[in-house]
Short mmCIF file of C-alpha atoms in Angstrom, two decimals:
data_model
loop_
_atom_site.label_atom_id
_atom_site.label_comp_id
_atom_site.label_asym_id
_atom_site.label_seq_id
_atom_site.Cartn_x
_atom_site.Cartn_y
_atom_site.Cartn_z
CA MET A 1153 0.00 0.00 0.00
CA LYS A 1154 2.85 2.37 0.82
CA LYS A 1155 4.35 1.41 -2.52
CA ILE A 1156 1.21 2.55 -4.32
CA LEU A 1157 1.55 6.00 -2.75
CA LEU A 1158 5.16 6.42 -3.69
CA ILE A 1159 5.03 5.06 -7.21
CA GLY A 1160 2.03 7.26 -7.95
CA ALA A 1161 3.94 10.38 -7.00
CA ALA A 1162 7.11 9.40 -8.79
CA THR A 1163 5.44 8.70 -12.12
CA LEU A 1164 3.34 11.85 -12.13
CA MET A 1165 2.03 12.60 -15.61
CA VAL A 1166 5.34 11.69 -17.28
CA SER A 1167 3.67 10.57 -20.49
CA ASN A 1168 0.32 12.26 -20.37
CA LEU A 1169 0.69 15.73 -21.88
CA THR A 1170 0.41 14.88 -25.56
CA PHE A 1171 -1.94 17.23 -27.46
CA ALA A 1172 -2.37 15.33 -30.75
CA GLY A 1173 -1.00 11.97 -31.79
CA GLY A 1174 0.23 8.91 -29.91
CA ILE A 1175 1.23 8.29 -26.33
CA LEU A 1176 4.57 10.11 -26.64
CA THR A 1177 4.22 11.77 -30.07
CA ASN A 1178 2.87 15.19 -31.05
CA THR A 1179 1.68 15.35 -34.67
CA ASN A 1180 0.42 18.95 -34.40
CA GLN A 1181 3.57 20.67 -35.64
CA HIS A 1182 2.00 23.30 -37.94
CA ALA A 1183 -1.28 25.22 -38.18
CA SER A 1184 -1.91 23.48 -41.53
CA PHE A 1185 -2.35 20.24 -39.57
CA LEU A 1186 -4.78 21.88 -37.17
CA ARG A 1187 -6.91 23.30 -39.98
CA MET A 1188 -6.95 20.19 -42.25
CA ILE A 1189 -5.51 17.36 -40.07
CA ALA A 1190 -4.69 14.91 -42.90
CA ARG A 1191 -1.43 16.46 -44.14
CA GLY A 1192 0.59 13.31 -44.85
CA ALA A 1193 0.43 13.97 -48.60
CA SER A 1194 1.17 17.69 -48.32
CA ILE A 1195 3.41 19.41 -50.86
CA ASP A 1196 4.16 22.48 -48.76
CA ILE A 1197 6.54 23.66 -46.06
CA ASP A 1198 4.64 21.77 -43.33
CA GLY A 1199 5.78 18.64 -45.16
CA VAL A 1200 9.13 19.01 -43.39
CA TYR A 1201 7.39 17.06 -40.64
CA SER A 1202 4.34 15.44 -42.26
CA ASN A 1203 5.72 14.48 -45.71
CA PRO A 1204 9.43 15.25 -46.07
CA ALA A 1205 9.81 13.25 -49.28
CA GLY A 1206 7.24 15.52 -50.94
CA LEU A 1207 9.47 18.57 -50.51
CA SER A 1208 11.22 17.65 -53.77
CA PHE A 1209 7.98 18.49 -55.57
CA LEU A 1210 7.81 22.05 -54.24
CA PRO A 1211 6.98 24.30 -57.22
CA GLU A 1212 10.06 26.55 -57.11
CA ASP A 1213 13.69 26.44 -56.07
CA GLY A 1214 14.77 28.55 -53.13
CA PHE A 1215 14.26 28.88 -49.39
CA TYR A 1216 11.02 28.01 -47.60
CA LEU A 1217 10.65 29.09 -43.98
CA SER A 1218 7.85 28.74 -41.47
CA LEU A 1219 7.26 29.81 -37.86
CA THR A 1220 4.38 28.37 -35.84
CA GLY A 1221 2.92 29.21 -32.45
CA GLN A 1222 0.25 27.11 -30.75
CA SER A 1223 -1.71 27.50 -27.54
CA ALA A 1224 -3.14 24.32 -26.04
CA TYR A 1225 -5.33 23.60 -23.04
CA GLN A 1226 -6.37 20.23 -21.60
CA THR A 1227 -8.33 18.99 -18.62
CA ARG A 1228 -8.25 15.58 -16.99
CA GLU A 1229 -11.01 14.41 -14.71
CA ILE A 1230 -11.20 11.31 -12.53
CA THR A 1231 -14.54 10.51 -10.94
CA SER A 1232 -13.70 8.13 -8.12
CA THR A 1233 -16.29 6.01 -6.32
CA PHE A 1234 -15.01 4.52 -3.07
CA PRO A 1235 -17.05 3.66 0.07
CA LEU A 1236 -14.67 5.32 2.56
CA PHE A 1237 -15.29 8.73 0.96
CA GLN A 1238 -18.79 8.68 2.49
CA ALA A 1239 -17.31 8.44 5.98
CA VAL A 1240 -15.15 11.53 5.42
CA ASP A 1241 -17.66 14.17 4.38
CA GLY A 1242 -21.03 12.44 4.33
CA GLU A 1243 -21.65 13.75 0.80
CA GLY A 1244 -21.61 10.42 -0.99
CA THR A 1245 -19.12 7.83 -2.11
CA SER A 1246 -17.97 9.67 -5.27
CA ARG A 1247 -15.43 12.47 -5.64
CA LEU A 1248 -14.26 14.45 -8.66
CA TYR A 1249 -10.52 15.04 -9.07
CA LYS A 1250 -9.76 17.58 -11.80
CA GLY A 1251 -6.41 18.42 -13.30
CA THR A 1252 -5.45 21.02 -15.88
CA ALA A 1253 -2.61 20.96 -18.39
CA SER A 1254 -1.79 24.13 -20.28
CA ALA A 1255 0.79 25.18 -22.83
CA PRO A 1256 0.28 28.88 -23.58
CA PHE A 1257 2.91 28.90 -26.31
CA ILE A 1258 4.20 25.88 -28.26
CA PRO A 1259 6.71 27.08 -30.88
CA SER A 1260 8.01 25.26 -33.94
CA PHE A 1261 10.21 26.07 -36.93
CA HIS A 1262 10.31 24.45 -40.37
CA GLY A 1263 12.81 25.29 -43.08
CA ALA A 1264 13.78 23.89 -46.47
CA TYR A 1265 16.09 24.77 -49.34
CA LYS A 1266 15.29 23.31 -52.78
CA LYS A 1267 17.79 23.24 -55.63
CA GLY A 1268 16.88 21.15 -58.63
CA ASP A 1269 16.13 17.58 -57.58
CA TRP A 1270 17.58 18.01 -54.08
CA THR A 1271 15.96 19.51 -51.00
CA ILE A 1272 17.52 19.85 -47.57
CA SER A 1273 15.14 20.42 -44.68
CA ALA A 1274 15.29 21.09 -40.95
CA SER A 1275 12.87 21.67 -38.12
CA PHE A 1276 12.77 22.37 -34.42
CA ALA A 1277 9.63 21.60 -32.43
CA ILE A 1278 8.21 20.15 -29.24
CA THR A 1279 7.61 16.65 -30.58
CA GLY A 1280 6.11 15.26 -27.37
CA GLY A 1281 4.41 16.71 -24.31
CA GLY A 1282 4.61 20.45 -24.18
CA GLY A 1283 2.91 21.58 -21.01
CA LYS A 1284 2.35 21.40 -17.28
CA ALA A 1285 -0.29 19.45 -15.41
CA SER A 1286 -1.68 20.22 -11.97
CA PHE A 1287 -4.03 18.31 -9.66
CA ASP A 1288 -4.66 20.75 -6.84
CA ASP A 1289 -6.50 18.14 -4.76
CA GLY A 1290 -4.16 15.27 -5.48
CA LEU A 1291 -5.37 12.01 -6.99
CA PRO A 1292 -7.82 9.33 -5.83
CA MET A 1293 -5.07 6.72 -5.66
CA PHE A 1294 -3.35 8.77 -2.94
CA SER A 1295 -6.47 9.40 -0.91
CA ALA A 1296 -7.75 5.82 -1.10
CA ALA A 1297 -4.38 4.20 -0.42
CA ALA A 1298 -3.74 6.49 2.54
CA MET A 1299 -7.16 5.66 3.95
CA GLY A 1300 -6.42 1.98 3.64
CA LEU A 1301 -3.04 2.40 5.31
CA LEU A 1302 -4.49 4.34 8.22
CA ALA A 1303 -7.27 1.77 8.62
CA THR A 1304 -4.59 -0.82 9.44
CA LYS A 1305 -3.62 1.44 12.35
CA GLY A 1306 -7.18 1.37 13.66
CA LEU A 1307 -8.07 4.87 12.43
CA THR A 1308 -11.36 5.72 10.75
CA PRO A 1309 -11.77 8.47 8.10
CA ASP A 1310 -13.56 10.80 10.51
CA GLN A 1311 -10.43 10.91 12.72
CA TYR A 1312 -7.96 12.41 10.24
CA ILE A 1313 -7.51 14.90 7.40
CA ILE A 1314 -5.60 14.18 4.18
CA ASN A 1315 -4.20 16.95 1.96
CA SER A 1316 -2.35 16.31 -1.29
CA ALA A 1317 -1.43 18.09 -4.51
CA MET A 1318 0.42 17.15 -7.69
CA ASP A 1319 2.28 19.07 -10.41
CA GLY A 1320 4.07 17.64 -13.42
CA ARG A 1321 5.63 18.87 -16.65
CA GLN A 1322 6.96 17.26 -19.80
CA TYR A 1323 8.71 18.56 -22.92
CA ILE A 1324 10.34 16.53 -25.67
CA TYR A 1325 12.32 18.89 -27.92
CA GLY A 1326 13.06 17.59 -31.41
CA ALA A 1327 15.67 18.90 -33.88
CA GLN A 1328 15.27 17.26 -37.31
CA LEU A 1329 17.55 17.30 -40.36
CA GLY A 1330 17.08 15.44 -43.63
CA LEU A 1331 17.57 15.27 -47.39
CA SER A 1332 14.99 14.67 -50.12
CA TYR A 1333 15.78 13.60 -53.69
CA LYS A 1334 13.49 13.52 -56.73
CA ILE A 1335 14.46 10.37 -58.61
CA ASN A 1336 12.19 11.14 -61.59
CA ASP A 1337 9.05 13.04 -62.44
CA TRP A 1338 6.86 10.86 -60.22
CA LEU A 1339 9.04 9.55 -57.37
CA SER A 1340 10.89 11.25 -54.52
CA VAL A 1341 12.55 9.78 -51.42
CA PHE A 1342 13.75 11.10 -48.06
CA ALA A 1343 16.24 10.10 -45.36
CA GLY A 1344 16.96 11.96 -42.16
CA GLY A 1345 16.82 11.90 -38.40
CA ARG A 1346 15.58 13.71 -35.34
CA MET A 1347 17.45 14.33 -32.09
CA ASN A 1348 15.05 14.25 -29.15
CA TYR A 1349 15.75 15.79 -25.75
CA PHE A 1350 13.43 15.04 -22.84
CA SER A 1351 12.98 17.54 -20.02
CA GLY A 1352 10.40 16.91 -17.32
CA GLY A 1353 9.75 16.85 -13.64
CA TYR A 1354 7.20 16.50 -10.90
CA GLU A 1355 6.42 17.77 -7.45
CA GLY A 1356 3.92 16.20 -5.11
CA PHE A 1357 3.02 15.85 -1.48
CA LEU A 1358 0.62 14.00 0.74
CA ASP A 1359 0.01 14.97 4.36
CA ALA A 1360 -2.22 13.05 6.75
CA LYS A 1361 -2.95 14.42 10.23
CA LEU A 1362 -5.33 13.68 13.06
CA ILE A 1363 -8.22 16.12 13.31
CA PRO A 1364 -7.57 19.03 15.76
CA GLU A 1365 -9.91 17.51 18.33
CA LEU A 1366 -7.56 14.52 18.56
CA GLY A 1367 -4.39 16.59 18.76
CA GLY A 1368 -3.52 17.21 15.09
CA SER A 1369 -0.31 15.13 15.22
CA GLN A 1370 1.10 13.96 11.84
CA LEU A 1371 0.30 10.41 10.71
CA ALA A 1372 1.96 10.24 7.29
CA ASN A 1373 3.93 12.57 5.06
CA ILE A 1374 5.36 12.21 1.55
CA GLU A 1375 7.22 14.88 -0.42
CA LEU A 1376 8.84 14.41 -3.82
CA ASP A 1377 10.70 16.88 -6.02
CA CYS A 1378 12.46 15.45 -9.07
CA ASP A 1379 13.62 16.59 -12.49
CA GLN A 1380 14.15 14.17 -15.37
CA THR A 1381 16.20 14.38 -18.55
CA GLY A 1382 17.00 12.04 -21.42
CA TRP A 1383 17.73 11.92 -25.13
CA GLY A 1384 17.35 9.66 -28.14
CA LEU A 1385 17.77 9.60 -31.94
CA THR A 1386 14.94 8.86 -34.40
CA PRO A 1387 15.94 7.70 -37.93
CA ILE A 1388 13.30 8.71 -40.52
CA ILE A 1389 12.68 7.57 -44.10
CA GLY A 1390 9.96 8.51 -46.56
CA ALA A 1391 8.70 8.32 -50.14
CA ASP A 1392 6.31 10.35 -52.30
CA VAL A 1393 4.68 9.23 -55.57
CA LYS A 1394 2.78 11.55 -57.92
CA PHE A 1395 0.36 10.28 -60.57
CA GLY A 1396 -1.62 13.03 -62.26
CA LYS A 1397 -4.12 14.41 -59.77
CA TRP A 1398 -3.09 11.82 -57.16
CA ASN A 1399 -0.28 12.08 -54.64
CA PHE A 1400 0.71 9.17 -52.41
CA ALA A 1401 3.14 9.44 -49.52
CA ALA A 1402 4.56 7.32 -46.74
CA LYS A 1403 6.87 8.00 -43.80
CA TYR A 1404 8.43 5.71 -41.22
CA GLU A 1405 9.94 6.94 -37.98
CA PHE A 1406 11.96 4.21 -36.27
CA LYS A 1407 11.63 3.52 -32.56
CA THR A 1408 13.61 5.93 -30.39
CA ASN A 1409 15.45 4.25 -27.54
CA MET A 1410 15.41 6.71 -24.68
CA ASN A 1411 16.14 6.47 -20.97
CA ILE A 1412 15.12 9.18 -18.54
CA GLU A 1413 17.51 9.95 -15.70
CA ASN A 1414 16.37 11.30 -12.34
CA LYS A 1415 17.83 14.39 -10.77
CA THR A 1416 16.08 14.21 -7.43
CA HIS A 1417 16.13 17.24 -5.16
CA LYS A 1418 13.96 15.95 -2.34
CA ILE A 1419 12.52 12.67 -1.10
CA ASP A 1420 10.88 12.69 2.30
CA VAL A 1421 8.68 9.88 3.54
CA ASN A 1422 7.11 9.02 6.85
CA PRO A 1423 6.99 6.28 8.09
CA VAL A 1424 10.69 5.69 7.49
CA GLU A 1425 10.30 1.96 6.85
CA ALA A 1426 8.86 2.84 3.44
CA GLU A 1427 12.10 4.51 2.28
CA PRO A 1428 13.49 1.44 0.42
CA LEU A 1429 10.47 1.61 -1.88
CA LEU A 1430 11.77 4.96 -3.19
CA ALA A 1431 14.95 3.41 -4.59
CA PRO A 1432 13.80 3.52 -8.27
CA TYR A 1433 13.22 7.28 -7.97
CA LYS A 1434 16.43 8.36 -6.32
CA ASP A 1435 18.97 10.65 -7.92
CA GLY A 1436 20.69 9.11 -10.96
CA VAL A 1437 18.24 6.26 -11.56
CA ASN A 1438 17.32 5.62 -15.23
CA THR A 1439 13.84 4.66 -16.47
CA PRO A 1440 12.97 3.49 -20.03
CA SER A 1441 10.69 5.86 -21.95
CA ASP A 1442 11.00 4.93 -25.62
CA ILE A 1443 9.24 6.89 -28.35
CA PRO A 1444 7.38 4.27 -30.42
CA SER A 1445 7.94 3.82 -34.13
CA LEU A 1446 5.41 5.57 -36.35
CA LEU A 1447 4.16 4.61 -39.82
CA THR A 1448 2.11 7.12 -41.82
CA ILE A 1449 0.46 6.42 -45.18
CA ALA A 1450 -1.46 9.13 -47.03
CA ALA A 1451 -3.21 9.83 -50.31
CA GLY A 1452 -4.21 13.20 -51.71
CA TYR A 1453 -6.47 13.93 -54.69
CA GLU A 1454 -7.17 17.13 -56.62
CA ILE A 1455 -10.93 17.01 -57.26
CA LEU A 1456 -10.86 20.43 -58.95
CA PRO A 1457 -8.07 22.97 -59.41
CA THR A 1458 -9.55 24.75 -56.38
CA LEU A 1459 -10.63 21.71 -54.33
CA ARG A 1460 -8.38 19.06 -52.75
CA THR A 1461 -8.93 16.20 -50.33
CA SER A 1462 -6.78 13.66 -48.53
CA VAL A 1463 -6.97 10.61 -46.29
CA GLU A 1464 -4.31 9.20 -44.00
CA TYR A 1465 -3.45 6.34 -41.62
CA HIS A 1466 -1.06 6.32 -38.63
CA PHE A 1467 0.21 3.32 -36.69
CA TYR A 1468 2.16 3.72 -33.43
CA ASP A 1469 3.91 0.51 -32.34
CA ASP A 1470 3.42 1.25 -28.64
CA LYS A 1471 3.74 -2.36 -27.52
CA SER A 1472 7.37 -2.47 -28.71
CA ALA A 1473 8.38 0.75 -26.95
CA GLY A 1474 9.86 0.31 -23.48
CA MET A 1475 8.04 2.01 -20.58
CA ALA A 1476 8.63 2.13 -16.85
CA GLU A 1477 8.16 -1.28 -15.22
CA GLY A 1478 7.25 -2.82 -18.61
CA ARG A 1479 3.89 -1.08 -18.65
CA GLN A 1480 3.65 -1.38 -22.45
CA LYS A 1481 2.93 -5.12 -22.14
CA TYR A 1482 -0.54 -4.30 -20.79
CA LEU A 1483 -1.57 -2.63 -24.05
CA THR A 1484 -3.70 -4.85 -26.25
CA LYS A 1485 -2.28 -3.36 -29.47
CA GLY A 1486 -0.55 -0.35 -30.92
CA ALA A 1487 -2.48 2.86 -31.53
CA ASN A 1488 -4.31 3.39 -34.83
CA GLU A 1489 -5.30 6.78 -36.23
CA TYR A 1490 -7.53 7.51 -39.21
CA LEU A 1491 -7.49 11.01 -40.70
CA ALA A 1492 -9.32 12.88 -43.45
CA GLY A 1493 -9.24 16.47 -44.67
CA ILE A 1494 -10.45 18.80 -47.37
CA GLU A 1495 -9.48 22.31 -48.50
CA TRP A 1496 -11.07 24.75 -50.93
CA ASP A 1497 -9.64 27.85 -52.55
CA ALA A 1498 -12.55 30.19 -51.94
CA THR A 1499 -10.64 33.02 -53.67
CA LYS A 1500 -7.12 33.49 -54.99
CA GLN A 1501 -6.12 34.83 -51.57
CA LEU A 1502 -8.17 32.59 -49.24
CA THR A 1503 -8.20 28.81 -48.70
CA ILE A 1504 -10.55 27.31 -46.11
CA SER A 1505 -10.29 23.77 -44.80
CA GLY A 1506 -11.47 21.21 -42.27
CA GLY A 1507 -10.45 17.78 -41.06
CA TYR A 1508 -11.22 14.77 -38.87
CA GLN A 1509 -9.07 12.36 -36.86
CA ASN A 1510 -10.02 9.19 -34.97
CA THR A 1511 -7.55 7.76 -32.42
CA ASP A 1512 -7.89 4.20 -31.15
CA TYR A 1513 -5.52 3.03 -28.39
CA GLY A 1514 -5.12 -0.53 -27.18
CA LEU A 1515 -6.09 0.30 -23.60
CA SER A 1516 -6.64 -2.04 -20.66
CA ASN A 1517 -7.36 -1.70 -16.94
CA ASN A 1518 -3.82 -2.73 -16.05
CA PHE A 1519 -2.38 -0.05 -18.33
CA GLN A 1520 -4.55 2.82 -17.06
CA THR A 1521 -3.43 4.64 -13.91
CA ASP A 1522 -4.45 7.86 -12.17
CA THR A 1523 -1.09 9.39 -13.00
CA SER A 1524 -1.09 8.44 -16.69
CA PHE A 1525 -4.33 7.56 -18.48
CA TYR A 1526 -5.57 7.79 -22.05
CA CYS A 1527 -8.96 7.77 -23.76
CA ASP A 1528 -9.97 6.91 -27.33
CA SER A 1529 -11.08 10.01 -29.16
CA TYR A 1530 -12.03 11.88 -32.29
CA SER A 1531 -10.78 15.33 -33.24
CA LEU A 1532 -12.05 18.08 -35.52
CA GLY A 1533 -10.12 20.99 -36.95
CA PHE A 1534 -10.87 23.92 -39.21
CA GLY A 1535 -9.17 27.09 -40.36
CA ALA A 1536 -7.84 29.09 -43.25
CA LYS A 1537 -4.75 29.86 -45.29
CA ILE A 1538 -4.41 33.49 -46.31
CA LYS A 1539 -2.09 34.42 -49.17
CA MET A 1540 -0.75 37.79 -48.12
CA ASN A 1541 1.37 38.12 -51.29
CA SER A 1542 3.35 35.89 -53.65
CA HIS A 1543 5.92 35.15 -50.94
CA LEU A 1544 3.98 35.20 -47.65
CA ASN A 1545 1.19 32.94 -46.37
CA LEU A 1546 -0.65 32.94 -43.05
CA ASN A 1547 -2.30 29.82 -41.60
CA ILE A 1548 -4.75 30.09 -38.72
CA ALA A 1549 -6.66 27.18 -37.14
CA TYR A 1550 -8.61 25.76 -34.22
CA PHE A 1551 -8.56 22.08 -33.21
CA TRP A 1552 -10.43 20.25 -30.47
CA THR A 1553 -10.79 16.66 -29.29
CA THR A 1554 -13.75 14.75 -27.88
CA TYR A 1555 -12.76 11.78 -25.70
CA ASP A 1556 -14.60 8.60 -24.74
CA ASP A 1557 -14.76 8.09 -20.98
CA TYR A 1558 -12.85 5.07 -19.72
CA THR A 1559 -14.29 3.17 -16.73
CA LYS A 1560 -12.01 1.05 -14.54
CA THR A 1561 -13.52 -1.04 -11.73
CA SER A 1562 -11.41 -2.94 -9.23
CA GLU A 1563 -12.35 -5.38 -6.47
CA ASN A 1564 -9.16 -4.34 -4.66
CA TYR A 1565 -9.18 -0.59 -5.23
CA ASN A 1566 -5.63 0.73 -4.82
CA ASN A 1567 -4.78 -2.30 -2.64
CA THR A 1568 -7.42 -1.41 -0.03
CA THR A 1569 -9.30 -4.77 -0.37
CA ILE A 1570 -12.43 -2.65 -1.01
CA LYS A 1571 -14.23 -2.35 -4.35
CA GLY A 1572 -13.92 0.96 -6.16
CA THR A 1573 -14.34 2.56 -9.59
CA ASP A 1574 -12.56 5.31 -11.52
CA VAL A 1575 -14.01 7.02 -14.59
CA TYR A 1576 -11.33 8.79 -16.63
CA ALA A 1577 -12.24 11.75 -18.85
CA ARG A 1578 -10.28 14.36 -20.83
CA THR A 1579 -10.72 17.49 -22.96
CA ASN A 1580 -8.35 19.15 -25.43
CA LYS A 1581 -8.38 22.46 -27.33
CA VAL A 1582 -5.59 23.91 -29.51
CA PHE A 1583 -5.27 27.20 -31.39
CA GLY A 1584 -2.49 27.65 -33.94
CA LEU A 1585 -0.96 30.32 -36.15
CA SER A 1586 1.77 29.79 -38.77
CA VAL A 1587 3.63 32.25 -40.97
CA ASP A 1588 5.21 30.79 -44.12
CA TYR A 1589 7.69 32.65 -46.32
CA HIS A 1590 9.36 31.68 -49.61
CA PHE A 1591 12.20 33.41 -51.39
#
């Protein structure tokens, strides 16, 4: 039971801040994605990320540059039903724990230089995570486990007060470099790589005290303050095939082997006999956190000179990517995403677009935890591309996600030997603006 408390704090939200894409992968790297979503067959500057092989088919030689800023906001809610909650406040057996994750500014840069059949490209972006998460009232796993622990000491919930709070952050910075080559009029290929740097951390506490009428003396206390860093290299290959009004593209990002190392500033735990359980989270300890391989396949079609559509498929091989304590083995499959988009040139200066994405994870009860949970979802995006002049374009978009609730019932809720249920829910909203320039 003590182990549940400590592990929960030490794994706080480390892989749970993604805004679009897989478990550790952000696919929202440009406002063009937010406004159309299916950009895997794009022949534009955003293809530096979504379709790098297609850069060889850019219409003119020269430099292509793009700057993007995004603002994202998420909520996470856990509705916990546990009998001991009734004894604490008399307001029922269910409690709502709400956390917020915000990223006011997510920057990214894309650049390419095309000369004849060759194109060199580079990008810098936050390729995973990108925000901070806060649970001001802690998490149900802490409250329930603490109640169970104190029950073994003969204490009932009306005799003590538990306070807890959690904060976590995660950023995976990616610097990508690659080369595209047009083999002939209909085929282009790409090879490159991305250097990923992980920066994250968490702070959390739990404090349990007797009520003032019984003296207020401390019963249990946990404090954790830890930063984490790590890095890994992602090899990337791609191909683009053009046939008349059709464009087909594929990209494969290999699995990124990455270990995260702890730099722990504070670990305090009471009772002291629980200290050995903190060994995995002490300063210098490494934890696997691989970025899974990603396969994207896309097809684009020009219905009219002013009307284009595309469809796309993503597969994240999550079950082959190492996670802390082998958690990936509890997934039933890798994640599948299905995307579609359409754009229309309303005028010579204005293009409007919309898109859809469906994300299906291989979730299970053993995989889902209070500190890191996911929900299947669908996303919608819409926006516009404004041609300011022959060299400058502006993309503006809004993207939101609707999640399916995930219900997890346990006969031994957080090792308390009592039945309990958690219902996990999430929301996600992203606004993006990109400025593209060609010369």
